[in-house]
Amino acid sequence: MSKNILLIGTHWGDEGKGKIVDVLADNAIGCVRFQGGHNAGHTLVIDGETTILHLIPSGILHDNVKSIIGNGVVVSLDALLQEIDDLESKNIILDNKLFISELCHLILPSHKNLDIAKEEKLGKSSIGTTGRGIGPSYEDKVARRGIRLIDFRNTKILKDKISNIMDYHNFLLKNYYNQPIVDVEKTFESLVDNYEKIKKFVIDIKPLLLNLTNSSNVLFEGAQGAMLDIDHGTYPYVTSSNTTFAGLLSGTGINVNRINYSLGIMKAYTTRVGNGPFPSELLNEIGDNLANWGGEVGATTGRARRCGWLDIKVLKNSIELNSINGIALTKIDVLDKFEKIKICIDYDMDDNYTARNIKFMEINGWMKSTVGVTKFNNLPKNAQKYVELIESLSERPIDLISTGPSRNDIIEIKDIFV
Ligand code: IMP
């Protein structure tokens, strides 16, 4: 029987999904992105070589895996071409391996300008977006004036659509944001040029998805994390897509019954990039140590990530939102040097998103290296206890533990394909 697995970040993104997808892709024939865009940053380290993916699914480094970009993803042609170039320069073949839904909406250059102008205008209350044009592109999708890849079939109609949408963007840029406008003719020409280069990857993904999910294991790779979901996250400090299970369904069009397992990807502590509530945040030396030892710098924007103890309340919410069956725990090695480790188990949130009555549990650290450990029994006893405590608090099994950045630094407790 084939097993189709959803992999979803349990908190605010950067949980290490890319690596887990890459590890599981050994046993898969398909890997699918279903929402977000090149705001994501998935870091893969293989034989010491680092590859950072933003838009292309993390299964791409495997020869036998078909990588699919679902209709829920917003695509910047510039970013896509850049990523294709990077992969091809590493001799990774994409023909017959990369497929992009013709229903994907575009991120236009003016979307990026609007994103940046909007954030600037918000000043202190800005969201802290990645500045990639994600929000404005989804806005246009919902407003029913977006441009889709399928529109390139008829360049005459496309030109009208681009002129219309960009007239609107330029009106906003000039009159509302007081910013320079974007040249419509040049944009159109460059889009058509760029499309020609990626056209061979653009298809109706539905038959391929049905075929793959019928025949063997397919991974559905979430981007960002559950608390950045436009509906269920810490609104307005969220991204503009459904980062939760629901996003998989709308972002690919496949039937929910085809998904056999939902794997929550969770870091052994919590991080967040950008603004917004973060109850277990540590604005002290411990937070600094987590950031330094964990290399907590955004893979997309290079921004420092905010750090705090693991937030179990968020995890429980995420389990419900995403029907999570099991957990992949990442970066446990970052906790190796802490004498005491805390877990945030509860708090109240007021109307201003200020957390009150924050409750923690504390355990003794293990003060030994866990880097590269591949068997649960070889973890220090207190690290084992930490894992078991998370399992008992969340009532979910921990199926995998990542013990370092490399593909091989992994404890596979359970074969989730069985
Ligand atoms: P946007 O997705 O660029 O609109 O940014 C909205 C919020 O989501 C900001 O707080 C970003 O920092 C955050 N965000 C977007 N993509 C990621 C990601 O891949 N990892 C972590 N945070 C992200």
Coordinates of C-alpha atoms and ligand atoms in Angstrom, one line a residue:
M1 CA 0.0 0.0 0.0
S2 CA 1.2 3.5 -0.7
K3 CA 1.5 5.9 2.1
N4 CA 1.1 9.6 1.5
I5 CA 2.4 11.8 4.2
L6 CA 1.9 15.5 5.2
L7 CA 4.8 17.2 6.8
I8 CA 3.9 20.3 8.6
G9 CA 5.8 22.8 10.8
T10 CA 4.1 22.8 14.3
H11 CA 5.1 26.4 15.4
W12 CA 6.2 29.5 13.4
G13 CA 8.3 27.8 10.7
D14 CA 12.0 26.9 10.4
E15 CA 11.4 23.6 12.2
G16 CA 13.8 21.8 9.8
K17 CA 11.2 20.4 7.4
G18 CA 13.5 20.4 4.5
K19 CA 15.9 18.0 6.1
I20 CA 13.2 15.6 7.2
V21 CA 11.6 15.6 3.7
D22 CA 15.0 14.9 2.2
V23 CA 15.5 11.9 4.6
L24 CA 12.1 10.5 3.9
A25 CA 12.4 11.1 0.2
D26 CA 14.6 8.0 0.0
N27 CA 11.4 6.0 0.2
A28 CA 9.1 8.3 -1.8
I29 CA 8.3 8.8 -5.5
G30 CA 6.8 12.3 -5.1
C31 CA 7.3 15.5 -3.1
V32 CA 4.7 18.3 -3.3
R33 CA 4.7 21.9 -2.2
F34 CA 1.2 23.2 -1.7
Q35 CA 1.3 26.8 -0.4
G36 CA 3.6 29.8 0.2
G37 CA 6.3 30.8 -2.2
H38 CA 9.9 31.8 -2.1
N39 CA 9.4 33.2 1.4
A40 CA 10.3 29.6 2.6
G41 CA 13.9 28.5 3.1
H42 CA 14.6 24.8 3.3
T43 CA 18.3 24.0 4.1
L44 CA 19.7 20.6 3.0
V45 CA 23.2 19.4 3.9
I46 CA 24.4 16.4 1.9
D47 CA 28.0 15.1 2.1
G48 CA 29.0 18.5 3.5
E49 CA 27.4 20.5 0.7
T50 CA 24.6 22.9 1.6
T51 CA 21.6 23.5 -0.7
I52 CA 19.0 26.1 0.2
L53 CA 15.7 25.7 -1.5
H54 CA 12.9 28.3 -1.5
L55 CA 10.3 27.3 -4.0
I56 CA 11.3 23.9 -5.3
P57 CA 10.3 20.9 -3.1
S58 CA 13.0 19.4 -0.9
G59 CA 12.8 16.0 -2.7
I60 CA 14.5 17.4 -5.7
L61 CA 18.0 16.1 -4.8
H62 CA 16.7 12.6 -5.2
D63 CA 16.8 11.2 -8.8
N64 CA 13.7 9.1 -8.4
V65 CA 11.4 11.7 -6.9
K66 CA 9.1 13.8 -8.9
S67 CA 8.9 17.3 -7.4
I68 CA 5.6 19.1 -7.8
I69 CA 4.6 22.7 -7.2
G70 CA 0.9 22.7 -6.4
N71 CA -1.6 25.3 -7.4
G72 CA -1.6 26.9 -3.9
V73 CA 2.0 28.1 -4.3
V74 CA 2.6 31.6 -5.6
V75 CA 5.5 31.7 -8.1
S76 CA 8.0 34.4 -8.8
L77 CA 9.5 33.5 -12.2
D78 CA 12.7 35.3 -11.3
A79 CA 13.1 33.4 -8.1
L80 CA 12.2 30.1 -9.8
L81 CA 14.7 30.6 -12.6
Q82 CA 17.4 31.5 -10.1
E83 CA 16.7 28.3 -8.2
I84 CA 16.7 26.2 -11.3
D85 CA 20.0 27.7 -12.3
D86 CA 21.5 27.0 -8.9
L87 CA 20.4 23.4 -9.0
E88 CA 21.5 22.9 -12.6
S89 CA 24.9 24.3 -11.7
K90 CA 25.2 21.4 -9.2
N91 CA 24.4 19.0 -12.0
I92 CA 20.9 18.2 -10.7
I93 CA 18.7 17.3 -13.6
L94 CA 15.2 18.8 -13.5
D95 CA 13.7 17.5 -16.8
N96 CA 10.9 15.0 -16.1
K97 CA 11.5 15.6 -12.4
L98 CA 10.0 19.1 -11.8
F99 CA 6.4 19.9 -12.4
I100 CA 4.6 23.1 -11.8
S101 CA 0.8 23.5 -11.7
E102 CA -0.6 25.7 -14.5
L103 CA -3.0 27.1 -11.9
C104 CA -0.2 28.7 -9.8
H105 CA -0.6 32.4 -9.3
L106 CA 2.4 34.7 -10.2
I107 CA 4.3 37.0 -7.9
L108 CA 4.9 40.1 -10.1
P109 CA 7.8 42.5 -9.5
S110 CA 5.2 45.1 -8.5
H111 CA 3.9 42.7 -5.7
K112 CA 7.4 42.8 -4.2
N113 CA 7.4 46.6 -4.3
L114 CA 4.0 46.7 -2.7
D115 CA 5.0 44.3 0.0
I116 CA 8.0 46.5 0.9
A117 CA 6.1 49.8 0.7
K118 CA 3.3 48.4 2.8
E119 CA 5.7 47.3 5.6
E120 CA 7.5 50.6 5.5
K121 CA 4.2 52.5 5.9
L122 CA 3.2 50.2 8.8
G123 CA 6.3 51.3 10.6
K124 CA 6.4 50.0 14.2
S125 CA 3.4 47.8 13.6
S126 CA 4.8 46.1 10.5
I127 CA 4.4 42.3 10.2
G128 CA 8.1 41.7 9.5
T129 CA 7.4 40.0 6.1
T130 CA 10.2 38.5 4.0
G131 CA 9.5 41.3 1.5
R132 CA 9.1 38.8 -1.4
G133 CA 5.6 39.9 -2.5
I134 CA 3.8 36.9 -1.0
G135 CA 1.0 38.9 0.7
P136 CA 0.1 41.1 -2.3
S137 CA 0.1 38.2 -4.7
Y138 CA -2.4 36.3 -2.5
E139 CA -4.4 39.5 -2.1
D140 CA -4.8 39.6 -5.9
K141 CA -5.6 35.9 -6.1
V142 CA -8.5 36.4 -3.7
A143 CA -9.5 39.6 -5.4
R144 CA -9.8 37.6 -8.7
R145 CA -7.4 39.7 -10.7
G146 CA -4.3 37.5 -10.2
I147 CA -2.2 36.2 -13.1
R148 CA -1.9 32.4 -13.4
L149 CA 0.7 30.4 -15.4
I150 CA -2.2 29.1 -17.6
D151 CA -2.7 32.7 -18.7
F152 CA 0.5 32.6 -20.7
R153 CA -1.2 30.4 -23.3
N154 CA -2.7 33.5 -24.9
T155 CA -0.3 36.4 -24.7
K156 CA -2.8 38.9 -26.1
I157 CA -5.2 38.3 -23.3
L158 CA -2.3 38.0 -20.8
K159 CA -1.1 41.5 -21.9
D160 CA -4.5 43.0 -21.1
K161 CA -4.6 41.3 -17.7
I162 CA -1.0 42.4 -16.8
S163 CA -1.8 46.0 -17.9
N164 CA -4.9 46.0 -15.8
I165 CA -3.4 44.6 -12.6
M166 CA -0.3 46.7 -12.9
D167 CA -2.3 49.9 -13.5
Y168 CA -3.8 49.2 -10.1
H169 CA -0.5 48.4 -8.5
N170 CA 1.1 51.6 -10.0
F171 CA -1.8 53.7 -8.7
L172 CA -1.2 52.3 -5.2
L173 CA 2.5 52.7 -5.4
K174 CA 2.3 56.3 -6.7
N175 CA -0.6 57.7 -4.8
Y176 CA -0.9 55.7 -1.6
Y177 CA 2.7 54.7 -0.9
N178 CA 4.5 57.6 -2.7
Q179 CA 6.9 55.2 -4.4
P180 CA 8.2 54.9 -8.0
I181 CA 6.0 53.0 -10.4
V182 CA 6.9 49.8 -12.3
D183 CA 7.2 49.8 -16.1
V184 CA 4.3 47.7 -17.6
E185 CA 5.8 47.0 -21.0
K186 CA 9.2 45.9 -19.7
T187 CA 7.6 43.7 -17.0
F188 CA 5.4 42.0 -19.6
E189 CA 8.3 41.3 -21.9
S190 CA 10.5 39.9 -19.1
L191 CA 7.6 37.7 -17.8
V192 CA 7.0 36.3 -21.3
D193 CA 10.8 35.7 -21.7
N194 CA 11.0 34.0 -18.4
Y195 CA 8.0 31.9 -18.9
E196 CA 9.5 30.5 -22.1
K197 CA 12.4 29.2 -20.1
I198 CA 10.2 27.4 -17.5
K199 CA 7.2 26.4 -19.8
K200 CA 8.4 22.8 -20.1
F201 CA 7.7 22.3 -16.4
V202 CA 4.2 23.6 -16.4
I203 CA 1.4 21.0 -16.5
D204 CA -2.0 20.1 -15.2
I205 CA -0.8 18.4 -12.0
K206 CA -4.0 16.5 -11.2
P207 CA -3.5 13.3 -13.2
L208 CA 0.2 13.1 -12.1
L209 CA -0.8 13.5 -8.4
L210 CA -3.5 10.8 -8.7
N211 CA -1.1 8.5 -10.4
L212 CA 1.7 9.0 -7.8
T213 CA -0.5 8.9 -4.7
N214 CA -2.1 5.7 -6.0
S215 CA 1.1 3.9 -6.7
S216 CA 3.6 4.7 -4.0
N217 CA 4.7 7.1 -1.2
V218 CA 4.3 10.8 -1.7
L219 CA 5.4 13.6 0.7
F220 CA 3.4 16.8 1.0
E221 CA 5.8 19.4 2.2
G222 CA 4.3 22.4 4.2
A223 CA 6.1 25.7 4.2
Q224 CA 6.3 28.1 7.2
G225 CA 4.5 26.8 10.3
A226 CA 1.0 26.3 11.7
M227 CA 1.0 29.5 13.7
L228 CA 1.7 31.5 10.5
D229 CA -1.6 30.2 9.0
I230 CA -3.7 33.1 7.7
D231 CA -6.8 31.8 9.5
H232 CA -5.5 29.9 12.6
G233 CA -2.2 31.6 13.3
T234 CA -1.3 34.7 15.3
Y235 CA -3.1 37.1 13.0
P236 CA -2.1 39.6 11.6
Y237 CA 1.4 38.4 12.3
V238 CA 1.1 35.5 9.8
T239 CA 1.8 34.7 6.2
S240 CA -1.0 35.0 3.6
S241 CA -1.7 31.3 3.0
N242 CA -3.1 28.3 4.9
T243 CA 0.0 26.7 6.2
T244 CA -2.1 24.0 7.9
F245 CA -3.6 20.7 6.7
A246 CA -6.4 22.6 4.9
G247 CA -3.8 24.2 2.7
L248 CA -2.7 20.9 1.3
L249 CA -6.3 20.1 0.1
S250 CA -6.9 23.5 -1.6
G251 CA -3.3 23.8 -2.7
T252 CA -3.3 20.5 -4.7
G253 CA -6.9 19.5 -5.2
I254 CA -6.4 16.0 -3.9
N255 CA -8.9 14.1 -1.7
V256 CA -8.3 14.1 2.0
N257 CA -8.6 10.3 2.2
R258 CA -5.4 10.0 0.2
I259 CA -3.4 11.3 3.1
N260 CA -2.5 8.5 5.4
Y261 CA -0.2 10.2 8.0
S262 CA 0.4 13.7 9.3
L263 CA 3.9 14.3 10.7
G264 CA 4.5 17.4 12.7
I265 CA 8.0 18.8 12.4
M266 CA 9.0 20.4 15.6
K267 CA 12.2 21.9 16.9
A268 CA 13.4 20.9 20.4
Y269 CA 12.9 24.6 21.3
T270 CA 10.9 27.4 19.6
T271 CA 11.8 30.2 17.2
R272 CA 10.1 32.9 15.3
V273 CA 11.2 35.3 12.6
G274 CA 9.4 38.6 12.2
N275 CA 7.0 40.3 14.6
G276 CA 4.1 39.0 16.7
P277 CA 3.4 37.1 19.9
F278 CA 5.9 34.6 21.2
P279 CA 5.0 33.6 24.8
S280 CA 8.1 31.4 25.6
E281 CA 10.6 33.9 24.0
L282 CA 13.8 34.3 26.0
L283 CA 15.2 37.8 25.8
N284 CA 18.3 36.9 27.8
E285 CA 21.5 35.0 27.6
I286 CA 19.7 31.7 27.3
G287 CA 17.9 33.0 24.2
D288 CA 21.2 34.2 22.8
N289 CA 22.8 30.8 23.4
L290 CA 19.9 29.1 21.6
A291 CA 20.3 31.5 18.7
N292 CA 24.1 31.0 18.5
W293 CA 24.3 27.3 19.1
G294 CA 21.4 26.7 16.8
G295 CA 22.6 29.0 14.0
E296 CA 19.2 30.7 14.1
V297 CA 19.5 32.9 11.1
G298 CA 16.7 33.0 8.5
A299 CA 17.6 30.9 5.4
T300 CA 15.7 33.3 3.2
T301 CA 16.3 36.8 4.6
G302 CA 19.3 36.3 6.8
R303 CA 17.4 37.9 9.8
A304 CA 18.2 36.7 13.3
R305 CA 15.4 34.4 14.6
R306 CA 13.9 35.0 18.0
C307 CA 14.4 32.1 20.4
G308 CA 12.6 30.5 23.3
W309 CA 11.7 27.3 25.1
L310 CA 9.5 24.7 23.5
D311 CA 5.9 25.8 23.6
I312 CA 3.6 22.8 24.3
K313 CA 0.4 24.8 24.2
V314 CA 1.1 25.7 20.5
L315 CA 2.0 22.1 19.8
K316 CA -1.3 20.9 21.1
N317 CA -3.2 23.4 19.0
S318 CA -1.1 22.3 16.0
I319 CA -1.9 18.7 16.6
E320 CA -5.6 19.4 16.4
L321 CA -5.3 21.8 13.4
N322 CA -3.2 19.3 11.4
S323 CA -4.5 15.9 12.6
I324 CA -0.9 15.2 13.6
N325 CA -0.2 11.5 14.1
G326 CA 3.5 11.7 15.1
I327 CA 6.3 14.1 15.5
A328 CA 9.8 14.6 14.0
L329 CA 11.9 16.4 16.7
T330 CA 14.7 18.4 15.2
K331 CA 17.8 20.2 16.6
I332 CA 17.9 18.3 19.9
D333 CA 21.7 18.7 19.8
V334 CA 21.3 22.5 20.3
L335 CA 20.2 21.8 23.9
D336 CA 23.3 19.8 24.7
K337 CA 25.0 22.5 26.7
F338 CA 22.1 23.6 28.9
E339 CA 22.2 22.6 32.6
K340 CA 18.5 23.1 32.9
I341 CA 15.9 22.9 30.2
K342 CA 12.4 24.3 30.4
I343 CA 9.2 23.5 28.6
C344 CA 6.4 26.1 28.4
I345 CA 3.1 24.2 29.2
D346 CA 0.5 26.9 29.6
Y347 CA -0.4 30.7 29.6
D348 CA -3.3 33.0 29.1
M349 CA -3.2 35.5 26.2
D350 CA -4.8 38.9 26.6
D351 CA -6.4 41.0 23.8
N352 CA -3.0 42.6 23.0
Y353 CA -1.4 39.2 22.5
T354 CA 0.5 39.6 25.8
A355 CA 1.0 36.2 27.5
R356 CA 0.2 36.1 31.3
N357 CA 0.6 33.4 33.9
I358 CA 3.2 31.6 31.9
K359 CA 3.8 28.1 33.3
F360 CA 7.0 26.1 32.7
M361 CA 8.2 22.6 33.6
E362 CA 11.9 22.2 34.2
I363 CA 14.2 19.2 33.7
N364 CA 17.9 18.6 34.1
G365 CA 19.9 18.9 30.9
W366 CA 22.2 16.2 29.7
M367 CA 25.4 18.2 29.2
K368 CA 26.8 15.7 26.6
S369 CA 26.9 15.8 22.8
T370 CA 24.1 14.2 20.9
V371 CA 25.5 15.3 17.5
G372 CA 25.2 12.5 15.0
V373 CA 23.6 10.0 17.3
T374 CA 21.6 7.5 15.3
K375 CA 20.0 5.3 18.0
F376 CA 17.6 6.3 20.7
N377 CA 19.3 4.2 23.3
N378 CA 22.6 6.0 22.6
L379 CA 21.1 9.4 23.6
P380 CA 22.1 10.5 27.1
K381 CA 19.4 9.4 29.7
N382 CA 18.2 13.0 30.3
A383 CA 17.8 13.6 26.5
Q384 CA 15.7 10.4 26.4
K385 CA 13.6 11.7 29.3
Y386 CA 13.1 15.0 27.5
V387 CA 11.8 13.2 24.4
E388 CA 9.5 11.0 26.6
L389 CA 8.2 14.1 28.4
I390 CA 7.2 15.7 25.1
E391 CA 5.5 12.5 24.1
S392 CA 3.5 12.3 27.3
L393 CA 2.6 16.0 27.3
S394 CA 1.5 15.9 23.6
E395 CA 0.1 12.4 23.6
R396 CA 1.8 11.8 20.3
P397 CA 4.8 9.5 19.5
I398 CA 8.2 11.0 18.4
D399 CA 8.9 9.1 15.2
L400 CA 12.2 10.7 14.2
I401 CA 14.9 12.8 16.0
S402 CA 17.3 14.9 14.0
T403 CA 20.7 15.1 15.7
G404 CA 22.6 17.5 13.4
P405 CA 22.3 19.2 10.0
S406 CA 23.5 16.3 7.8
R407 CA 21.2 13.7 6.1
N408 CA 22.8 11.0 8.3
D409 CA 22.3 12.7 11.6
I410 CA 19.0 11.1 12.3
I411 CA 17.3 8.6 14.7
E412 CA 14.5 6.8 12.9
I413 CA 12.5 5.4 15.8
K414 CA 9.6 4.3 13.6
D415 CA 9.3 3.6 9.9
I416 CA 6.4 5.8 9.2
F417 CA 5.9 4.3 5.7
V418 CA 4.9 1.0 7.3
Ligands
IMP1 P1 5.5 36.8 4.4 O1 5.2 35.3 4.2 O2 6.7 37.2 3.6 O3 4.3 37.6 4.0 O4 5.8 37.1 5.9 C1 4.8 37.0 6.9 C2 5.4 36.4 8.2 O5 5.7 35.0 8.0 C3 6.7 37.1 8.7 O6 6.7 37.0 10.1 C4 7.8 36.1 8.2 O7 9.0 36.2 8.9 C5 7.1 34.8 8.3 N1 7.6 33.8 7.4 C6 7.4 33.7 6.1 N2 8.0 32.6 5.6 C7 8.7 32.0 6.6 C8 9.5 30.9 6.7 O8 9.7 30.1 5.7 N3 10.0 30.6 8.0 C9 9.7 31.4 9.0 N4 8.9 32.4 9.0 C10 8.4 32.8 7.8

